[in-house]
PDB file of C-alpha atoms in Angstrom:
ATOM      1  CA  ALA A   1     188.986-132.406  19.536  1.00 74.00           C
ATOM      2  CA  GLN A   2     188.511-135.735  17.871  1.00 80.00           C
ATOM      3  CA  SER A   3     185.661-136.275  15.426  1.00 88.00           C
ATOM      4  CA  VAL A   4     184.290-138.939  13.134  1.00 93.00           C
ATOM      5  CA  THR A   5     182.547-138.477   9.794  1.00 95.00           C
ATOM      6  CA  GLN A   6     180.429-141.085   8.121  1.00 96.00           C
ATOM      7  CA  PRO A   7     179.460-139.415   4.862  1.00 96.00           C
ATOM      8  CA  ASP A   8     176.831-141.938   3.799  1.00 95.00           C
ATOM      9  CA  ILE A   9     173.632-141.754   5.825  1.00 93.00           C
ATOM     10  CA  HIS A  10     171.879-144.529   3.881  1.00 95.00           C
ATOM     11  CA  ILE A  11     173.275-147.254   1.653  1.00 97.00           C
ATOM     12  CA  THR A  12     171.332-149.918  -0.242  1.00 97.00           C
ATOM     13  CA  VAL A  13     173.014-152.986  -1.690  1.00 97.00           C
ATOM     14  CA  SER A  14     171.767-156.215  -3.181  1.00 97.00           C
ATOM     15  CA  GLU A  15     172.303-159.424  -1.306  1.00 96.00           C
ATOM     16  CA  GLY A  16     175.562-161.001  -2.427  1.00 97.00           C
ATOM     17  CA  ALA A  17     177.070-157.690  -3.521  1.00 97.00           C
ATOM     18  CA  SER A  18     180.149-156.216  -1.934  1.00 97.00           C
ATOM     19  CA  LEU A  19     179.939-153.449   0.641  1.00 97.00           C
ATOM     20  CA  GLU A  20     182.125-150.577   1.711  1.00 97.00           C
ATOM     21  CA  LEU A  21     181.116-148.130   4.439  1.00 98.00           C
ATOM     22  CA  ARG A  22     183.219-145.019   4.749  1.00 98.00           C
ATOM     23  CA  CYS A  23     184.639-143.520   7.900  1.00 97.00           C
ATOM     24  CA  ASN A  24     186.977-140.564   8.267  1.00 96.00           C
ATOM     25  CA  TYR A  25     188.354-139.389  11.562  1.00 93.00           C
ATOM     26  CA  SER A  26     190.092-136.354  12.910  1.00 89.00           C
ATOM     27  CA  TYR A  27     192.618-136.904  15.663  1.00 81.00           C
ATOM     28  CA  GLY A  28     196.063-135.563  16.456  1.00 73.00           C
ATOM     29  CA  ALA A  29     197.798-138.919  16.835  1.00 76.00           C
ATOM     30  CA  THR A  30     197.136-142.526  15.929  1.00 75.00           C
ATOM     31  CA  PRO A  31     193.720-143.242  17.359  1.00 83.00           C
ATOM     32  CA  TYR A  32     191.986-146.374  18.461  1.00 89.00           C
ATOM     33  CA  LEU A  33     189.274-147.112  15.888  1.00 92.00           C
ATOM     34  CA  PHE A  34     186.147-149.203  16.122  1.00 94.00           C
ATOM     35  CA  TRP A  35     183.180-150.325  14.080  1.00 97.00           C
ATOM     36  CA  TYR A  36     179.939-151.207  15.842  1.00 96.00           C
ATOM     37  CA  VAL A  37     176.666-152.545  14.459  1.00 96.00           C
ATOM     38  CA  GLN A  38     173.247-151.765  15.890  1.00 92.00           C
ATOM     39  CA  SER A  39     170.136-153.725  14.983  1.00 89.00           C
ATOM     40  CA  PRO A  40     166.748-152.034  15.511  1.00 83.00           C
ATOM     41  CA  GLY A  41     165.931-151.672  19.185  1.00 77.00           C
ATOM     42  CA  GLN A  42     169.192-153.270  20.220  1.00 80.00           C
ATOM     43  CA  GLY A  43     172.472-152.222  21.733  1.00 84.00           C
ATOM     44  CA  LEU A  44     175.768-151.979  19.902  1.00 90.00           C
ATOM     45  CA  GLN A  45     177.868-154.971  18.990  1.00 93.00           C
ATOM     46  CA  LEU A  46     181.575-154.590  18.298  1.00 93.00           C
ATOM     47  CA  LEU A  47     182.502-155.763  14.796  1.00 96.00           C
ATOM     48  CA  LEU A  48     186.213-155.009  14.880  1.00 95.00           C
ATOM     49  CA  LYS A  49     188.832-152.685  16.282  1.00 92.00           C
ATOM     50  CA  TYR A  50     192.219-151.244  15.383  1.00 92.00           C
ATOM     51  CA  PHE A  51     194.794-150.322  17.975  1.00 86.00           C
ATOM     52  CA  SER A  52     198.142-150.801  16.214  1.00 84.00           C
ATOM     53  CA  GLY A  53     200.037-153.148  13.916  1.00 86.00           C
ATOM     54  CA  ASP A  54     198.564-154.616  10.759  1.00 88.00           C
ATOM     55  CA  THR A  55     196.384-151.981   9.148  1.00 91.00           C
ATOM     56  CA  LEU A  56     193.930-154.540   7.773  1.00 96.00           C
ATOM     57  CA  VAL A  57     191.846-155.928  10.601  1.00 96.00           C
ATOM     58  CA  GLN A  58     189.439-158.804  10.490  1.00 96.00           C
ATOM     59  CA  GLY A  59     186.249-158.801  12.481  1.00 96.00           C
ATOM     60  CA  ILE A  60     183.205-160.906  13.126  1.00 95.00           C
ATOM     61  CA  LYS A  61     180.534-161.809  10.575  1.00 94.00           C
ATOM     62  CA  GLY A  62     182.998-161.621   7.682  1.00 96.00           C
ATOM     63  CA  PHE A  63     183.736-157.907   8.036  1.00 97.00           C
ATOM     64  CA  GLU A  64     187.130-156.281   7.665  1.00 97.00           C
ATOM     65  CA  ALA A  65     188.418-152.732   7.837  1.00 98.00           C
ATOM     66  CA  GLU A  66     191.556-151.001   6.675  1.00 96.00           C
ATOM     67  CA  PHE A  67     193.276-148.176   8.529  1.00 94.00           C
ATOM     68  CA  LYS A  68     194.818-145.643   6.160  1.00 94.00           C
ATOM     69  CA  ARG A  69     196.737-143.002   8.050  1.00 91.00           C
ATOM     70  CA  SER A  70     197.379-140.858   4.963  1.00 91.00           C
ATOM     71  CA  GLN A  71     193.646-140.585   4.314  1.00 93.00           C
ATOM     72  CA  SER A  72     192.525-140.549   7.964  1.00 93.00           C
ATOM     73  CA  SER A  73     190.134-143.318   7.052  1.00 95.00           C
ATOM     74  CA  PHE A  74     188.943-146.597   8.481  1.00 97.00           C
ATOM     75  CA  ASN A  75     186.505-148.014   5.939  1.00 98.00           C
ATOM     76  CA  LEU A  76     184.497-151.132   6.632  1.00 98.00           C
ATOM     77  CA  ARG A  77     184.169-153.798   3.949  1.00 98.00           C
ATOM     78  CA  LYS A  78     182.444-157.076   3.323  1.00 98.00           C
ATOM     79  CA  PRO A  79     182.850-159.050   0.087  1.00 97.00           C
ATOM     80  CA  SER A  80     179.335-160.494   0.022  1.00 97.00           C
ATOM     81  CA  VAL A  81     176.461-159.002   1.979  1.00 97.00           C
ATOM     82  CA  HIS A  82     173.748-161.134   3.565  1.00 96.00           C
ATOM     83  CA  TRP A  83     170.187-159.964   4.213  1.00 95.00           C
ATOM     84  CA  SER A  84     170.869-160.257   7.955  1.00 95.00           C
ATOM     85  CA  ASP A  85     173.518-157.529   7.672  1.00 96.00           C
ATOM     86  CA  ALA A  86     170.810-154.884   7.363  1.00 96.00           C
ATOM     87  CA  ALA A  87     171.393-152.629  10.372  1.00 96.00           C
ATOM     88  CA  GLU A  88     172.995-149.346  11.356  1.00 95.00           C
ATOM     89  CA  TYR A  89     176.761-149.164  11.441  1.00 97.00           C
ATOM     90  CA  PHE A  90     178.759-146.789  13.590  1.00 95.00           C
ATOM     91  CA  CYS A  91     182.403-145.881  13.360  1.00 96.00           C
ATOM     92  CA  ALA A  92     184.031-144.638  16.569  1.00 93.00           C
ATOM     93  CA  VAL A  93     187.365-143.245  17.654  1.00 91.00           C
ATOM     94  CA  ALA A  94     189.063-142.999  21.016  1.00 85.00           C
ATOM     95  CA  GLY A  95     192.370-141.608  22.084  1.00 66.00           C
ATOM     96  CA  PRO A  96     195.108-143.952  23.269  1.00 58.00           C
ATOM     97  CA  GLY A  97     196.663-143.709  26.684  1.00 51.00           C
ATOM     98  CA  GLY A  98     193.567-143.458  28.798  1.00 49.00           C
ATOM     99  CA  GLY A  99     191.126-141.298  26.854  1.00 58.00           C
ATOM    100  CA  ASN A 100     188.206-143.548  27.501  1.00 74.00           C
ATOM    101  CA  LYS A 101     185.307-141.836  25.855  1.00 84.00           C
ATOM    102  CA  LEU A 102     184.317-142.982  22.410  1.00 90.00           C
ATOM    103  CA  THR A 103     183.407-140.421  19.782  1.00 90.00           C
ATOM    104  CA  PHE A 104     180.919-141.834  17.318  1.00 92.00           C
ATOM    105  CA  GLY A 105     179.980-140.939  13.783  1.00 94.00           C
ATOM    106  CA  THR A 106     176.345-140.352  12.958  1.00 92.00           C
ATOM    107  CA  GLY A 107     175.974-143.826  11.510  1.00 94.00           C
ATOM    108  CA  THR A 108     175.208-145.421   8.154  1.00 96.00           C
ATOM    109  CA  GLN A 109     171.911-147.238   7.722  1.00 95.00           C
ATOM    110  CA  LEU A 110     172.397-150.306   5.526  1.00 97.00           C
ATOM    111  CA  LYS A 111     169.486-151.757   3.598  1.00 97.00           C
ATOM    112  CA  VAL A 112     169.886-155.075   1.805  1.00 97.00           C
ATOM    113  CA  GLU A 113     167.688-155.863  -1.184  1.00 96.00           C
ATOM    114  CA  LEU A 114     166.877-159.498  -1.844  1.00 90.00           C
TER     115      LEU A 114
ATOM    116  CA  ASN B   1     178.605-164.688  31.477  1.00 55.00           C
ATOM    117  CA  ALA B   2     175.710-162.283  31.191  1.00 73.00           C
ATOM    118  CA  GLY B   3     176.255-159.141  29.200  1.00 90.00           C
ATOM    119  CA  VAL B   4     175.642-155.582  30.272  1.00 94.00           C
ATOM    120  CA  MET B   5     172.150-155.287  31.704  1.00 95.00           C
ATOM    121  CA  GLN B   6     170.038-152.171  31.581  1.00 96.00           C
ATOM    122  CA  ASN B   7     166.625-151.568  33.019  1.00 96.00           C
ATOM    123  CA  PRO B   8     164.076-150.567  32.332  1.00 97.00           C
ATOM    124  CA  ARG B   9     164.247-151.092  28.585  1.00 95.00           C
ATOM    125  CA  HIS B  10     161.514-148.533  28.046  1.00 96.00           C
ATOM    126  CA  LEU B  11     160.596-145.687  30.356  1.00 98.00           C
ATOM    127  CA  VAL B  12     157.841-143.128  29.945  1.00 98.00           C
ATOM    128  CA  ARG B  13     157.787-139.995  32.068  1.00 98.00           C
ATOM    129  CA  ARG B  14     155.780-136.793  32.073  1.00 97.00           C
ATOM    130  CA  ARG B  15     157.530-133.454  32.016  1.00 97.00           C
ATOM    131  CA  GLY B  16     158.871-132.547  35.439  1.00 97.00           C
ATOM    132  CA  GLN B  17     159.160-136.118  36.717  1.00 98.00           C
ATOM    133  CA  GLU B  18     162.381-137.922  37.542  1.00 98.00           C
ATOM    134  CA  ALA B  19     163.902-140.712  35.477  1.00 98.00           C
ATOM    135  CA  ARG B  20     166.233-143.342  36.944  1.00 98.00           C
ATOM    136  CA  LEU B  21     168.116-145.584  34.560  1.00 98.00           C
ATOM    137  CA  ARG B  22     170.057-148.579  35.842  1.00 98.00           C
ATOM    138  CA  CYS B  23     173.066-150.363  34.449  1.00 97.00           C
ATOM    139  CA  SER B  24     174.671-153.553  35.708  1.00 97.00           C
ATOM    140  CA  PRO B  25     178.083-154.055  34.086  1.00 95.00           C
ATOM    141  CA  MET B  26     179.413-157.370  32.953  1.00 93.00           C
ATOM    142  CA  LYS B  27     180.871-159.553  35.673  1.00 90.00           C
ATOM    143  CA  GLY B  28     184.390-158.460  36.501  1.00 86.00           C
ATOM    144  CA  HIS B  29     183.977-155.034  34.879  1.00 89.00           C
ATOM    145  CA  SER B  30     184.602-152.056  37.106  1.00 88.00           C
ATOM    146  CA  HIS B  31     184.307-149.267  34.528  1.00 91.00           C
ATOM    147  CA  VAL B  32     180.975-147.918  33.329  1.00 95.00           C
ATOM    148  CA  TYR B  33     180.191-145.406  30.591  1.00 95.00           C
ATOM    149  CA  TRP B  34     176.912-143.731  29.718  1.00 97.00           C
ATOM    150  CA  TYR B  35     176.044-142.526  26.221  1.00 96.00           C
ATOM    151  CA  ARG B  36     172.951-140.806  24.840  1.00 96.00           C
ATOM    152  CA  GLN B  37     171.560-141.345  21.357  1.00 92.00           C
ATOM    153  CA  LEU B  38     169.133-138.718  20.151  1.00 89.00           C
ATOM    154  CA  PRO B  39     166.860-139.573  17.219  1.00 81.00           C
ATOM    155  CA  GLU B  40     168.742-139.716  13.911  1.00 76.00           C
ATOM    156  CA  GLU B  41     172.081-139.121  15.628  1.00 80.00           C
ATOM    157  CA  GLY B  42     175.059-141.116  16.761  1.00 83.00           C
ATOM    158  CA  LEU B  43     175.886-141.838  20.360  1.00 91.00           C
ATOM    159  CA  LYS B  44     177.281-139.019  22.471  1.00 93.00           C
ATOM    160  CA  PHE B  45     179.452-139.665  25.498  1.00 93.00           C
ATOM    161  CA  MET B  46     178.027-138.482  28.809  1.00 95.00           C
ATOM    162  CA  VAL B  47     180.026-139.832  31.732  1.00 95.00           C
ATOM    163  CA  TYR B  48     182.661-142.392  32.718  1.00 93.00           C
ATOM    164  CA  LEU B  49     182.655-143.908  36.191  1.00 94.00           C
ATOM    165  CA  GLN B  50     184.598-146.387  38.210  1.00 91.00           C
ATOM    166  CA  LYS B  51     183.352-147.813  41.471  1.00 89.00           C
ATOM    167  CA  GLU B  52     182.452-144.861  43.716  1.00 90.00           C
ATOM    168  CA  ASN B  53     184.265-142.375  41.462  1.00 93.00           C
ATOM    169  CA  ILE B  54     183.317-140.150  38.552  1.00 94.00           C
ATOM    170  CA  ILE B  55     186.318-140.100  36.220  1.00 91.00           C
ATOM    171  CA  ASP B  56     185.051-137.972  33.342  1.00 91.00           C
ATOM    172  CA  GLU B  57     181.717-136.170  33.225  1.00 92.00           C
ATOM    173  CA  SER B  58     182.563-133.797  30.406  1.00 90.00           C
ATOM    174  CA  GLY B  59     179.533-134.901  28.375  1.00 92.00           C
ATOM    175  CA  MET B  60     176.942-134.480  31.104  1.00 95.00           C
ATOM    176  CA  PRO B  61     174.521-131.565  30.903  1.00 94.00           C
ATOM    177  CA  LYS B  62     175.282-129.086  33.641  1.00 90.00           C
ATOM    178  CA  GLU B  63     171.885-129.309  35.284  1.00 95.00           C
ATOM    179  CA  ARG B  64     169.372-132.034  36.141  1.00 97.00           C
ATOM    180  CA  PHE B  65     171.657-134.968  35.216  1.00 98.00           C
ATOM    181  CA  SER B  66     173.707-136.994  37.662  1.00 97.00           C
ATOM    182  CA  ALA B  67     175.343-140.405  37.705  1.00 97.00           C
ATOM    183  CA  GLU B  68     176.714-142.728  40.317  1.00 96.00           C
ATOM    184  CA  PHE B  69     178.334-146.143  40.503  1.00 96.00           C
ATOM    185  CA  PRO B  70     178.230-147.292  44.128  1.00 93.00           C
ATOM    186  CA  LYS B  71     180.416-149.929  45.672  1.00 91.00           C
ATOM    187  CA  GLU B  72     177.496-152.321  45.628  1.00 91.00           C
ATOM    188  CA  GLY B  73     174.733-152.366  43.048  1.00 93.00           C
ATOM    189  CA  PRO B  74     174.215-150.987  39.583  1.00 96.00           C
ATOM    190  CA  SER B  75     175.243-147.678  38.119  1.00 97.00           C
ATOM    191  CA  ILE B  76     172.409-145.147  38.088  1.00 98.00           C
ATOM    192  CA  LEU B  77     171.835-142.312  35.643  1.00 98.00           C
ATOM    193  CA  ARG B  78     169.370-139.879  37.148  1.00 98.00           C
ATOM    194  CA  ILE B  79     167.527-137.174  35.270  1.00 98.00           C
ATOM    195  CA  GLN B  80     165.532-134.753  37.363  1.00 98.00           C
ATOM    196  CA  GLN B  81     162.624-132.671  36.086  1.00 98.00           C
ATOM    197  CA  VAL B  82     162.678-134.274  32.651  1.00 98.00           C
ATOM    198  CA  VAL B  83     161.844-132.253  29.561  1.00 97.00           C
ATOM    199  CA  ARG B  84     160.800-133.420  26.099  1.00 95.00           C
ATOM    200  CA  GLY B  85     164.345-132.894  24.811  1.00 94.00           C
ATOM    201  CA  ASP B  86     165.548-135.642  27.158  1.00 96.00           C
ATOM    202  CA  SER B  87     163.686-138.226  25.069  1.00 96.00           C
ATOM    203  CA  ALA B  88     166.428-140.473  23.717  1.00 96.00           C
ATOM    204  CA  ALA B  89     168.016-143.879  24.009  1.00 95.00           C
ATOM    205  CA  TYR B  90     170.525-144.096  26.841  1.00 97.00           C
ATOM    206  CA  PHE B  91     173.203-146.726  26.524  1.00 96.00           C
ATOM    207  CA  CYS B  92     175.495-148.050  29.166  1.00 96.00           C
ATOM    208  CA  ALA B  93     178.806-149.728  28.381  1.00 95.00           C
ATOM    209  CA  SER B  94     181.306-151.458  30.623  1.00 93.00           C
ATOM    210  CA  SER B  95     184.921-152.486  30.375  1.00 89.00           C
ATOM    211  CA  PRO B  96     187.335-154.426  32.539  1.00 84.00           C
ATOM    212  CA  PRO B  97     190.222-152.554  34.141  1.00 77.00           C
ATOM    213  CA  GLU B  98     192.659-153.672  31.441  1.00 70.00           C
ATOM    214  CA  GLY B  99     190.108-152.950  28.729  1.00 63.00           C
ATOM    215  CA  ALA B 100     189.804-149.359  29.818  1.00 60.00           C
ATOM    216  CA  ARG B 101     193.266-148.657  28.515  1.00 60.00           C
ATOM    217  CA  ASN B 102     192.348-149.685  25.007  1.00 63.00           C
ATOM    218  CA  ASN B 103     188.756-148.558  25.180  1.00 63.00           C
ATOM    219  CA  GLU B 104     187.081-151.888  24.435  1.00 81.00           C
ATOM    220  CA  GLN B 105     183.614-151.286  25.761  1.00 88.00           C
ATOM    221  CA  PHE B 106     180.690-153.691  25.807  1.00 90.00           C
ATOM    222  CA  PHE B 107     177.275-152.129  25.365  1.00 92.00           C
ATOM    223  CA  GLY B 108     173.948-152.881  26.961  1.00 94.00           C
ATOM    224  CA  PRO B 109     170.626-152.913  25.063  1.00 92.00           C
ATOM    225  CA  GLY B 110     169.762-149.373  26.115  1.00 94.00           C
ATOM    226  CA  THR B 111     166.891-147.641  27.870  1.00 96.00           C
ATOM    227  CA  ARG B 112     164.531-145.743  25.643  1.00 95.00           C
ATOM    228  CA  LEU B 113     163.177-142.753  27.505  1.00 97.00           C
ATOM    229  CA  THR B 114     160.074-141.009  26.266  1.00 97.00           C
ATOM    230  CA  VAL B 115     159.001-137.760  27.887  1.00 97.00           C
ATOM    231  CA  LEU B 116     155.378-136.818  27.320  1.00 96.00           C
TER     232      LEU B 116
END
């Protein structure tokens, strides 16, 4: 069965600093990978996704993520964090070829210090 | 184009009552997914429906929970005889037919259910 691990429950960074949120997955083949952001009391917004091709994907709000098959990782990065980026971030995996359910990690809560 | 709509946004029920959660997918989307988010946890898949069909209900509890997506109207997640452990945020997501193949799902704002 597929699974997702986000090892960092909470992360605090200063505004303007760089950010990397870790995500490791377990899946038998090349998965479809996603990063979502959730602001308090809100639904989830898709930041970026990886299906195939270039392993470095660009998303919205200046985020990017890199798929590393050898490490089973899909870490999210941003070179300079803004105070408005404070939110909870979820990594998710789904199987290709019609496996429609998303399996989510437990999330990383990002706090941004001014 | 309006996004995925869910109502109510907040729902309070006493133990033993029924809860009905509604989800209207984005225009043109015919696939609906329900997820549950317990406090301090990630989202867990519950059920995947297309119009008038349940495609995958592997994440649904065996008792008290049911879901439907009729030909007309919103998708409904129904919880009978609620218990305190049902308190959670319930999210609906939708995707277009072509999106279902690559799992791009668009999420609604959620319904936060509190069972007293």
